[in-house]
PDB file of C-alpha atoms and ligand atoms in Angstrom:
ATOM      1  CA  MET A   1     141.062  35.110 -25.508  1.00  0.00           C
ATOM      2  CA  ASN A   2     139.593  38.298 -26.856  1.00  0.00           C
ATOM      3  CA  ARG A   3     141.778  41.231 -27.719  1.00  0.00           C
ATOM      4  CA  PHE A   4     140.763  43.358 -24.818  1.00  0.00           C
ATOM      5  CA  LEU A   5     141.624  40.669 -22.334  1.00  0.00           C
ATOM      6  CA  THR A   6     145.017  40.090 -23.941  1.00  0.00           C
ATOM      7  CA  PHE A   7     145.700  43.805 -23.772  1.00  0.00           C
ATOM      8  CA  ALA A   8     144.601  43.999 -20.165  1.00  0.00           C
ATOM      9  CA  LEU A   9     146.817  41.083 -19.221  1.00  0.00           C
ATOM     10  CA  PHE A  10     149.831  42.638 -20.924  1.00  0.00           C
ATOM     11  CA  ALA A  11     149.175  45.955 -19.251  1.00  0.00           C
ATOM     12  CA  LEU A  12     148.952  44.285 -15.875  1.00  0.00           C
ATOM     13  CA  LEU A  13     152.140  42.343 -16.444  1.00  0.00           C
ATOM     14  CA  PHE A  14     153.986  45.399 -17.666  1.00  0.00           C
ATOM     15  CA  CYS A  15     152.881  47.543 -14.764  1.00  0.00           C
ATOM     16  CA  SER A  16     153.839  45.029 -12.124  1.00  0.00           C
ATOM     17  CA  VAL A  17     157.239  44.467 -13.714  1.00  0.00           C
ATOM     18  CA  SER A  18     158.041  48.152 -13.933  1.00  0.00           C
ATOM     19  CA  GLU A  19     156.810  48.733 -10.401  1.00  0.00           C
ATOM     20  CA  SER A  20     158.966  46.036  -8.913  1.00  0.00           C
ATOM     21  CA  SER A  21     162.008  47.265 -10.831  1.00  0.00           C
ATOM     22  CA  ASN A  22     161.604  50.605  -9.038  1.00  0.00           C
ATOM     23  CA  LEU A  23     162.169  48.737  -5.823  1.00  0.00           C
ATOM     24  CA  ILE A  24     165.355  47.019  -6.939  1.00  0.00           C
ATOM     25  CA  LYS A  25     168.188  48.869  -5.232  1.00  0.00           C
ATOM     26  CA  SER A  26     171.845  48.692  -6.028  1.00  0.00           C
ATOM     27  CA  ASP A  27     172.859  49.506  -2.444  1.00  0.00           C
ATOM     28  CA  LYS A  28     175.051  46.738  -1.137  1.00  0.00           C
ATOM     29  CA  PRO A  29     175.167  45.603   2.489  1.00  0.00           C
ATOM     30  CA  GLY A  30     178.368  46.667   4.229  1.00  0.00           C
ATOM     31  CA  ASP A  31     179.241  49.317   1.631  1.00  0.00           C
ATOM     32  CA  PHE A  32     179.545  52.533   3.675  1.00  0.00           C
ATOM     33  CA  ASP A  33     182.107  54.573   5.636  1.00  0.00           C
ATOM     34  CA  PHE A  34     180.904  54.624   9.261  1.00  0.00           C
ATOM     35  CA  TYR A  35     177.803  54.493  11.474  1.00  0.00           C
ATOM     36  CA  LEU A  36     175.711  57.288  12.856  1.00  0.00           C
ATOM     37  CA  PHE A  37     174.329  56.261  16.207  1.00  0.00           C
ATOM     38  CA  VAL A  38     171.272  58.470  16.519  1.00  0.00           C
ATOM     39  CA  GLN A  39     169.461  59.358  19.739  1.00  0.00           C
ATOM     40  CA  GLN A  40     166.504  61.698  20.031  1.00  0.00           C
ATOM     41  CA  TRP A  41     165.417  63.906  22.900  1.00  0.00           C
ATOM     42  CA  ILE A  42     161.842  62.775  23.412  1.00  0.00           C
ATOM     43  CA  TYR A  43     160.398  66.160  24.471  1.00  0.00           C
ATOM     44  CA  SER A  44     161.641  67.925  21.317  1.00  0.00           C
ATOM     45  CA  TYR A  45     160.853  65.045  19.004  1.00  0.00           C
ATOM     46  CA  CYS A  46     157.287  64.805  20.281  1.00  0.00           C
ATOM     47  CA  GLU A  47     156.639  68.486  19.798  1.00  0.00           C
ATOM     48  CA  SER A  48     156.537  68.086  16.042  1.00  0.00           C
ATOM     49  CA  THR A  49     155.419  64.469  15.901  1.00  0.00           C
ATOM     50  CA  SER A  50     152.279  63.074  17.425  1.00  0.00           C
ATOM     51  CA  CYS A  51     153.605  60.650  19.997  1.00  0.00           C
ATOM     52  CA  ILE A  52     151.922  58.061  22.175  1.00  0.00           C
ATOM     53  CA  GLN A  53     151.408  60.106  25.353  1.00  0.00           C
ATOM     54  CA  SER A  54     152.302  57.312  27.780  1.00  0.00           C
ATOM     55  CA  LYS A  55     155.721  56.964  26.164  1.00  0.00           C
ATOM     56  CA  ILE A  56     156.730  60.582  26.593  1.00  0.00           C
ATOM     57  CA  LYS A  57     159.406  61.000  29.257  1.00  0.00           C
ATOM     58  CA  GLU A  58     162.506  63.058  29.941  1.00  0.00           C
ATOM     59  CA  ALA A  59     165.127  61.032  28.112  1.00  0.00           C
ATOM     60  CA  PHE A  60     167.123  60.437  25.006  1.00  0.00           C
ATOM     61  CA  THR A  61     166.054  57.275  23.246  1.00  0.00           C
ATOM     62  CA  ILE A  62     167.555  55.319  20.358  1.00  0.00           C
ATOM     63  CA  HIS A  63     166.405  56.280  16.896  1.00  0.00           C
ATOM     64  CA  GLY A  64     168.788  54.061  15.039  1.00  0.00           C
ATOM     65  CA  LEU A  65     172.180  52.854  13.947  1.00  0.00           C
ATOM     66  CA  TRP A  66     172.620  54.157  10.434  1.00  0.00           C
ATOM     67  CA  PRO A  67     175.293  53.341   7.855  1.00  0.00           C
ATOM     68  CA  GLU A  68     176.574  56.661   6.483  1.00  0.00           C
ATOM     69  CA  ASN A  69     179.173  57.979   4.066  1.00  0.00           C
ATOM     70  CA  LYS A  70     181.598  60.856   4.588  1.00  0.00           C
ATOM     71  CA  ASN A  71     180.044  62.692   1.656  1.00  0.00           C
ATOM     72  CA  GLY A  72     176.636  62.593   3.356  1.00  0.00           C
ATOM     73  CA  SER A  73     175.057  59.957   1.154  1.00  0.00           C
ATOM     74  CA  TYR A  74     173.931  56.694   2.722  1.00  0.00           C
ATOM     75  CA  PRO A  75     172.802  53.311   1.539  1.00  0.00           C
ATOM     76  CA  SER A  76     169.277  52.153   2.393  1.00  0.00           C
ATOM     77  CA  PHE A  77     167.003  49.164   1.932  1.00  0.00           C
ATOM     78  CA  CYS A  78     169.802  46.783   0.997  1.00  0.00           C
ATOM     79  CA  SER A  79     169.281  43.160   0.075  1.00  0.00           C
ATOM     80  CA  GLY A  80     169.331  40.624   2.863  1.00  0.00           C
ATOM     81  CA  PRO A  81     167.069  39.047   5.436  1.00  0.00           C
ATOM     82  CA  SER A  82     163.877  40.809   6.478  1.00  0.00           C
ATOM     83  CA  PHE A  83     163.303  41.566  10.118  1.00  0.00           C
ATOM     84  CA  ASN A  84     162.205  38.605  12.183  1.00  0.00           C
ATOM     85  CA  VAL A  85     161.503  39.292  15.830  1.00  0.00           C
ATOM     86  CA  ASN A  86     162.629  35.758  16.711  1.00  0.00           C
ATOM     87  CA  ASP A  87     166.165  36.811  15.807  1.00  0.00           C
ATOM     88  CA  VAL A  88     166.158  39.275  18.705  1.00  0.00           C
ATOM     89  CA  LYS A  89     164.186  37.236  21.252  1.00  0.00           C
ATOM     90  CA  ASN A  90     167.006  37.343  23.800  1.00  0.00           C
ATOM     91  CA  LEU A  91     167.298  41.097  23.450  1.00  0.00           C
ATOM     92  CA  GLU A  92     163.618  41.908  23.419  1.00  0.00           C
ATOM     93  CA  ASP A  93     163.287  42.924  27.084  1.00  0.00           C
ATOM     94  CA  GLN A  94     166.198  45.332  26.768  1.00  0.00           C
ATOM     95  CA  LEU A  95     165.013  46.647  23.391  1.00  0.00           C
ATOM     96  CA  ASN A  96     161.629  47.389  24.932  1.00  0.00           C
ATOM     97  CA  ILE A  97     163.401  49.712  27.371  1.00  0.00           C
ATOM     98  CA  ASP A  98     166.143  51.199  25.205  1.00  0.00           C
ATOM     99  CA  TRP A  99     164.836  51.219  21.628  1.00  0.00           C
ATOM    100  CA  ILE A 100     161.220  52.296  21.969  1.00  0.00           C
ATOM    101  CA  SER A 101     158.980  53.696  19.319  1.00  0.00           C
ATOM    102  CA  LEU A 102     157.128  56.853  20.239  1.00  0.00           C
ATOM    103  CA  THR A 103     154.541  56.522  17.487  1.00  0.00           C
ATOM    104  CA  GLU A 104     153.903  52.851  16.735  1.00  0.00           C
ATOM    105  CA  THR A 105     154.578  49.435  18.270  1.00  0.00           C
ATOM    106  CA  ASN A 106     158.206  48.850  19.158  1.00  0.00           C
ATOM    107  CA  GLU A 107     158.302  45.823  16.905  1.00  0.00           C
ATOM    108  CA  ASP A 108     157.081  47.819  13.892  1.00  0.00           C
ATOM    109  CA  PHE A 109     159.750  50.407  14.615  1.00  0.00           C
ATOM    110  CA  TRP A 110     162.549  47.801  14.844  1.00  0.00           C
ATOM    111  CA  SER A 111     161.307  46.278  11.631  1.00  0.00           C
ATOM    112  CA  SER A 112     161.349  49.553   9.701  1.00  0.00           C
ATOM    113  CA  GLU A 113     164.737  50.604  11.114  1.00  0.00           C
ATOM    114  CA  PHE A 114     166.089  47.207  10.181  1.00  0.00           C
ATOM    115  CA  SER A 115     164.823  47.178   6.593  1.00  0.00           C
ATOM    116  CA  LYS A 116     165.957  50.733   5.883  1.00  0.00           C
ATOM    117  CA  HIS A 117     169.291  50.785   7.755  1.00  0.00           C
ATOM    118  CA  GLY A 118     170.022  47.391   9.320  1.00  0.00           C
ATOM    119  CA  THR A 119     170.080  45.524   6.024  1.00  0.00           C
ATOM    120  CA  CYS A 120     172.873  47.851   4.838  1.00  0.00           C
ATOM    121  CA  ALA A 121     174.779  47.659   8.134  1.00  0.00           C
ATOM    122  CA  ILE A 122     175.295  43.938   8.076  1.00  0.00           C
ATOM    123  CA  ASN A 123     178.665  42.760   6.886  1.00  0.00           C
ATOM    124  CA  ASN A 124     179.765  39.166   7.268  1.00  0.00           C
ATOM    125  CA  ASN A 125     183.340  40.167   8.050  1.00  0.00           C
ATOM    126  CA  ASN A 126     182.266  42.561  10.715  1.00  0.00           C
ATOM    127  CA  ILE A 127     181.111  42.681  14.338  1.00  0.00           C
ATOM    128  CA  VAL A 128     177.674  43.526  12.986  1.00  0.00           C
ATOM    129  CA  ASN A 129     177.162  40.314  11.023  1.00  0.00           C
ATOM    130  CA  GLY A 130     173.483  39.581  11.612  1.00  0.00           C
ATOM    131  CA  THR A 131     170.150  40.857  12.879  1.00  0.00           C
ATOM    132  CA  PHE A 132     170.908  39.970  16.502  1.00  0.00           C
ATOM    133  CA  GLU A 133     174.327  41.629  16.321  1.00  0.00           C
ATOM    134  CA  TYR A 134     172.825  44.776  14.778  1.00  0.00           C
ATOM    135  CA  PHE A 135     170.395  45.301  17.636  1.00  0.00           C
ATOM    136  CA  GLN A 136     172.984  44.229  20.221  1.00  0.00           C
ATOM    137  CA  ALA A 137     175.319  46.926  18.869  1.00  0.00           C
ATOM    138  CA  GLY A 138     172.546  49.507  19.276  1.00  0.00           C
ATOM    139  CA  ILE A 139     171.912  48.525  22.883  1.00  0.00           C
ATOM    140  CA  ASP A 140     175.638  48.486  23.723  1.00  0.00           C
ATOM    141  CA  LEU A 141     176.138  51.934  22.230  1.00  0.00           C
ATOM    142  CA  TYR A 142     173.140  53.280  24.113  1.00  0.00           C
ATOM    143  CA  GLN A 143     174.558  52.057  27.424  1.00  0.00           C
ATOM    144  CA  LYS A 144     177.987  53.439  26.567  1.00  0.00           C
ATOM    145  CA  LEU A 145     176.847  56.779  25.181  1.00  0.00           C
ATOM    146  CA  ASN A 146     174.548  58.133  27.873  1.00  0.00           C
ATOM    147  CA  LEU A 147     174.060  61.684  26.606  1.00  0.00           C
ATOM    148  CA  THR A 148     172.138  62.917  29.635  1.00  0.00           C
ATOM    149  CA  GLN A 149     174.911  61.741  31.914  1.00  0.00           C
ATOM    150  CA  ALA A 150     177.597  63.231  29.664  1.00  0.00           C
ATOM    151  CA  LEU A 151     175.936  66.649  29.531  1.00  0.00           C
ATOM    152  CA  GLU A 152     175.173  66.665  33.245  1.00  0.00           C
ATOM    153  CA  SER A 153     178.815  65.824  33.964  1.00  0.00           C
ATOM    154  CA  GLU A 154     179.621  69.056  32.146  1.00  0.00           C
ATOM    155  CA  ASN A 155     177.030  70.945  34.190  1.00  0.00           C
ATOM    156  CA  ILE A 156     174.523  71.196  31.387  1.00  0.00           C
ATOM    157  CA  TYR A 157     170.964  70.305  32.373  1.00  0.00           C
ATOM    158  CA  PRO A 158     167.612  70.271  30.609  1.00  0.00           C
ATOM    159  CA  SER A 159     166.209  73.744  31.087  1.00  0.00           C
ATOM    160  CA  SER A 160     164.099  76.493  29.607  1.00  0.00           C
ATOM    161  CA  LYS A 161     167.264  78.633  29.351  1.00  0.00           C
ATOM    162  CA  SER A 162     169.253  78.873  26.153  1.00  0.00           C
ATOM    163  CA  ILE A 163     172.759  77.568  25.692  1.00  0.00           C
ATOM    164  CA  SER A 164     175.057  77.899  22.739  1.00  0.00           C
ATOM    165  CA  ALA A 165     174.993  74.879  20.441  1.00  0.00           C
ATOM    166  CA  SER A 166     178.783  74.851  20.368  1.00  0.00           C
ATOM    167  CA  ASN A 167     178.893  74.392  24.169  1.00  0.00           C
ATOM    168  CA  ILE A 168     176.849  71.243  23.814  1.00  0.00           C
ATOM    169  CA  VAL A 169     179.144  69.967  21.068  1.00  0.00           C
ATOM    170  CA  SER A 170     182.276  70.572  23.185  1.00  0.00           C
ATOM    171  CA  ALA A 171     180.708  69.019  26.269  1.00  0.00           C
ATOM    172  CA  ILE A 172     179.952  65.801  24.408  1.00  0.00           C
ATOM    173  CA  GLN A 173     183.338  65.834  22.740  1.00  0.00           C
ATOM    174  CA  ASN A 174     184.997  66.163  26.174  1.00  0.00           C
ATOM    175  CA  GLN A 175     183.050  63.265  27.596  1.00  0.00           C
ATOM    176  CA  PHE A 176     183.118  60.833  24.699  1.00  0.00           C
ATOM    177  CA  GLY A 177     186.205  61.868  22.743  1.00  0.00           C
ATOM    178  CA  GLY A 178     184.350  62.350  19.477  1.00  0.00           C
ATOM    179  CA  LYS A 179     182.626  65.250  17.776  1.00  0.00           C
ATOM    180  CA  PRO A 180     178.849  64.692  17.534  1.00  0.00           C
ATOM    181  CA  GLY A 181     176.365  65.721  14.884  1.00  0.00           C
ATOM    182  CA  MET A 182     173.289  67.555  16.115  1.00  0.00           C
ATOM    183  CA  GLN A 183     169.841  68.507  14.872  1.00  0.00           C
ATOM    184  CA  CYS A 184     167.488  71.140  16.229  1.00  0.00           C
ATOM    185  CA  GLU A 185     163.870  71.994  15.585  1.00  0.00           C
ATOM    186  CA  ASP A 186     162.715  75.509  16.393  1.00  0.00           C
ATOM    187  CA  SER A 187     166.062  76.033  18.128  1.00  0.00           C
ATOM    188  CA  LYS A 188     165.413  73.069  20.381  1.00  0.00           C
ATOM    189  CA  LEU A 189     167.873  70.218  20.539  1.00  0.00           C
ATOM    190  CA  SER A 190     166.095  67.219  19.039  1.00  0.00           C
ATOM    191  CA  THR A 191     168.718  64.728  17.901  1.00  0.00           C
ATOM    192  CA  ILE A 192     172.333  63.879  18.637  1.00  0.00           C
ATOM    193  CA  ALA A 193     174.370  61.511  16.494  1.00  0.00           C
ATOM    194  CA  MET A 194     177.688  60.001  17.463  1.00  0.00           C
ATOM    195  CA  CYS A 195     179.919  58.686  14.683  1.00  0.00           C
ATOM    196  CA  ILE A 196     181.053  55.117  15.124  1.00  0.00           C
ATOM    197  CA  ASP A 197     183.845  53.218  13.418  1.00  0.00           C
ATOM    198  CA  LYS A 198     182.364  50.399  11.334  1.00  0.00           C
ATOM    199  CA  ASP A 199     185.101  47.882  12.186  1.00  0.00           C
ATOM    200  CA  ASP A 200     185.499  48.103  15.953  1.00  0.00           C
ATOM    201  CA  LEU A 201     182.480  50.252  16.914  1.00  0.00           C
ATOM    202  CA  SER A 202     184.739  52.845  18.566  1.00  0.00           C
ATOM    203  CA  ILE A 203     183.805  56.527  18.675  1.00  0.00           C
ATOM    204  CA  ILE A 204     185.201  58.746  15.933  1.00  0.00           C
ATOM    205  CA  ASP A 205     184.778  62.441  15.103  1.00  0.00           C
ATOM    206  CA  CYS A 206     181.783  63.116  12.906  1.00  0.00           C
ATOM    207  CA  PRO A 207     182.771  64.771   9.633  1.00  0.00           C
ATOM    208  CA  ASP A 208     180.843  67.913   8.680  1.00  0.00           C
ATOM    209  CA  LEU A 209     177.622  66.462   7.374  1.00  0.00           C
ATOM    210  CA  ASP A 210     174.870  68.501   5.742  1.00  0.00           C
ATOM    211  CA  GLY A 211     171.909  68.851   8.072  1.00  0.00           C
ATOM    212  CA  TRP A 212     173.798  67.739  11.169  1.00  0.00           C
ATOM    213  CA  SER A 213     174.587  70.961  13.006  1.00  0.00           C
ATOM    214  CA  CYS A 214     172.712  73.520  15.067  1.00  0.00           C
ATOM    215  CA  ASP A 215     173.630  77.182  15.102  1.00  0.00           C
ATOM    216  CA  GLY A 216     173.631  79.833  17.776  1.00  0.00           C
ATOM    217  CA  ASP A 217     171.661  79.558  20.983  1.00  0.00           C
ATOM    218  CA  ILE A 218     169.434  76.582  21.477  1.00  0.00           C
ATOM    219  CA  GLN A 219     167.403  74.994  24.227  1.00  0.00           C
ATOM    220  CA  TRP A 220     167.659  71.527  25.706  1.00  0.00           C
ATOM    221  CA  PRO A 221     164.064  71.592  26.881  1.00  0.00           C
ATOM    222  CA  SER A 222     163.055  70.336  30.312  1.00  0.00           C
ATOM    223  CA  LYS A 223     159.394  70.311  29.389  1.00  0.00           C
ATOM    224  CA  TYR A 224     157.185  68.806  26.746  1.00  0.00           C
TER     225      TYR A 224
HETATM  226  C1  NAG B 301     179.686  59.066  -1.609  1.00  0.00           C
HETATM  227  O1  NAG B 301     180.569  58.081  -1.078  1.00  0.00           O
HETATM  228  C2  NAG B 301     180.170  56.743  -1.340  1.00  0.00           C
HETATM  229  C3  NAG B 301     181.082  55.794  -0.561  1.00  0.00           C
HETATM  230  O2  NAG B 301     182.409  56.194  -0.573  1.00  0.00           O
HETATM  231  C4  NAG B 301     180.158  56.491  -2.838  1.00  0.00           C
HETATM  232  O3  NAG B 301     179.759  55.176  -3.108  1.00  0.00           O
HETATM  233  C5  NAG B 301     179.166  57.473  -3.480  1.00  0.00           C
HETATM  234  O4  NAG B 301     179.176  57.331  -4.870  1.00  0.00           O
HETATM  235  C6  NAG B 301     179.507  58.898  -3.114  1.00  0.00           C
HETATM  236  N1  NAG B 301     178.399  59.766  -3.572  1.00  0.00           N
HETATM  237  C7  NAG B 301     178.592  60.965  -4.080  1.00  0.00           C
HETATM  238  C8  NAG B 301     177.376  61.718  -4.474  1.00  0.00           C
HETATM  239  O5  NAG B 301     179.720  61.426  -4.246  1.00  0.00           O
HETATM  240  C1  NAG B 302     178.654  36.567  13.730  1.00  0.00           C
HETATM  241  O1  NAG B 302     179.949  36.374  14.242  1.00  0.00           O
HETATM  242  C2  NAG B 302     179.984  35.622  15.456  1.00  0.00           C
HETATM  243  C3  NAG B 302     181.410  35.641  15.982  1.00  0.00           C
HETATM  244  O2  NAG B 302     182.327  35.359  14.986  1.00  0.00           O
HETATM  245  C4  NAG B 302     179.437  34.227  15.199  1.00  0.00           C
HETATM  246  O3  NAG B 302     179.454  33.469  16.401  1.00  0.00           O
HETATM  247  C5  NAG B 302     178.019  34.338  14.679  1.00  0.00           C
HETATM  248  O4  NAG B 302     177.502  33.073  14.350  1.00  0.00           O
HETATM  249  C6  NAG B 302     177.950  35.244  13.452  1.00  0.00           C
HETATM  250  N1  NAG B 302     176.550  35.461  13.128  1.00  0.00           N
HETATM  251  C7  NAG B 302     176.069  35.393  11.910  1.00  0.00           C
HETATM  252  C8  NAG B 302     174.604  35.644  11.733  1.00  0.00           C
HETATM  253  O5  NAG B 302     176.779  35.112  10.939  1.00  0.00           O
HETATM  254  C1  NAG B 303     171.706  57.966  31.796  1.00  0.00           C
HETATM  255  O1  NAG B 303     172.071  58.814  32.839  1.00  0.00           O
HETATM  256  C2  NAG B 303     170.970  59.383  33.528  1.00  0.00           C
HETATM  257  C3  NAG B 303     171.521  60.473  34.459  1.00  0.00           C
HETATM  258  O2  NAG B 303     172.631  60.026  35.164  1.00  0.00           O
HETATM  259  C4  NAG B 303     170.219  58.267  34.227  1.00  0.00           C
HETATM  260  O3  NAG B 303     169.110  58.791  34.921  1.00  0.00           O
HETATM  261  C5  NAG B 303     169.755  57.269  33.163  1.00  0.00           C
HETATM  262  O4  NAG B 303     169.124  56.160  33.772  1.00  0.00           O
HETATM  263  C6  NAG B 303     170.912  56.779  32.333  1.00  0.00           C
HETATM  264  N1  NAG B 303     170.389  56.015  31.194  1.00  0.00           N
HETATM  265  C7  NAG B 303     170.858  54.820  30.854  1.00  0.00           C
HETATM  266  C8  NAG B 303     170.277  54.191  29.655  1.00  0.00           C
HETATM  267  O5  NAG B 303     171.746  54.245  31.465  1.00  0.00           O
END
């Protein structure tokens, strides 16, 4: 082998080794404090993201079930199985209603949510002990935590009028018995997260997390 070829081979080997070591993560599955169950208001979300038009409707939809720590850090891309749609076959019809992607195929969305968050959520000693159980937990929480219904029960409706962010927080707290986290874009409510106990999936108060509160008057928009 001539010298150049040897050098080229070494360079190739070295580069691929150092690249893959960037991907090795120390985050361990099951090592976190609680879950954030994250739902997005489609109208607000799709204002800043280019969404598939036919999927835009007046609703909150599931973004994800995310392992989170009290200090605001969170594990991601943990080791474990990769997403296999066969693992959720019996849930697929429901997932296609509840856990839709607004920008790509639903299956691609489930796959990316699972590799980033689901792999870290799974804990063998827990309710969420596999891929099926992870997505089942998401669906169950979505049915249980109907944000539209909760807000409407407190006489808050989607509207072009402003409402104070703290009124929305108290309304949800009244209905669900736990303090939510909230995100706004351009003073429009875009995301609500409920904090969920990792052992029994009950609702807990969200701690103060950076980036999870809205200030002042905001809108829960009734239009896209
Ligand atoms: C945050 O909390 C987690 C879990 O308790 C811990 O592993 C991590 O080191 C903490 N990170 C910081 C920046 O304090
Ligand atoms: C998860 O736990 C349930 C109930 O204990 C069990 O039936 C199921 O096989 C477990 N799933 C996995 C993937 O370990
Ligand atoms: C949530 O409640 C609203 C208003 O009551 C209802 O239209 C909607 O179908 C409910 N969503 C789910 C997922 O049950």
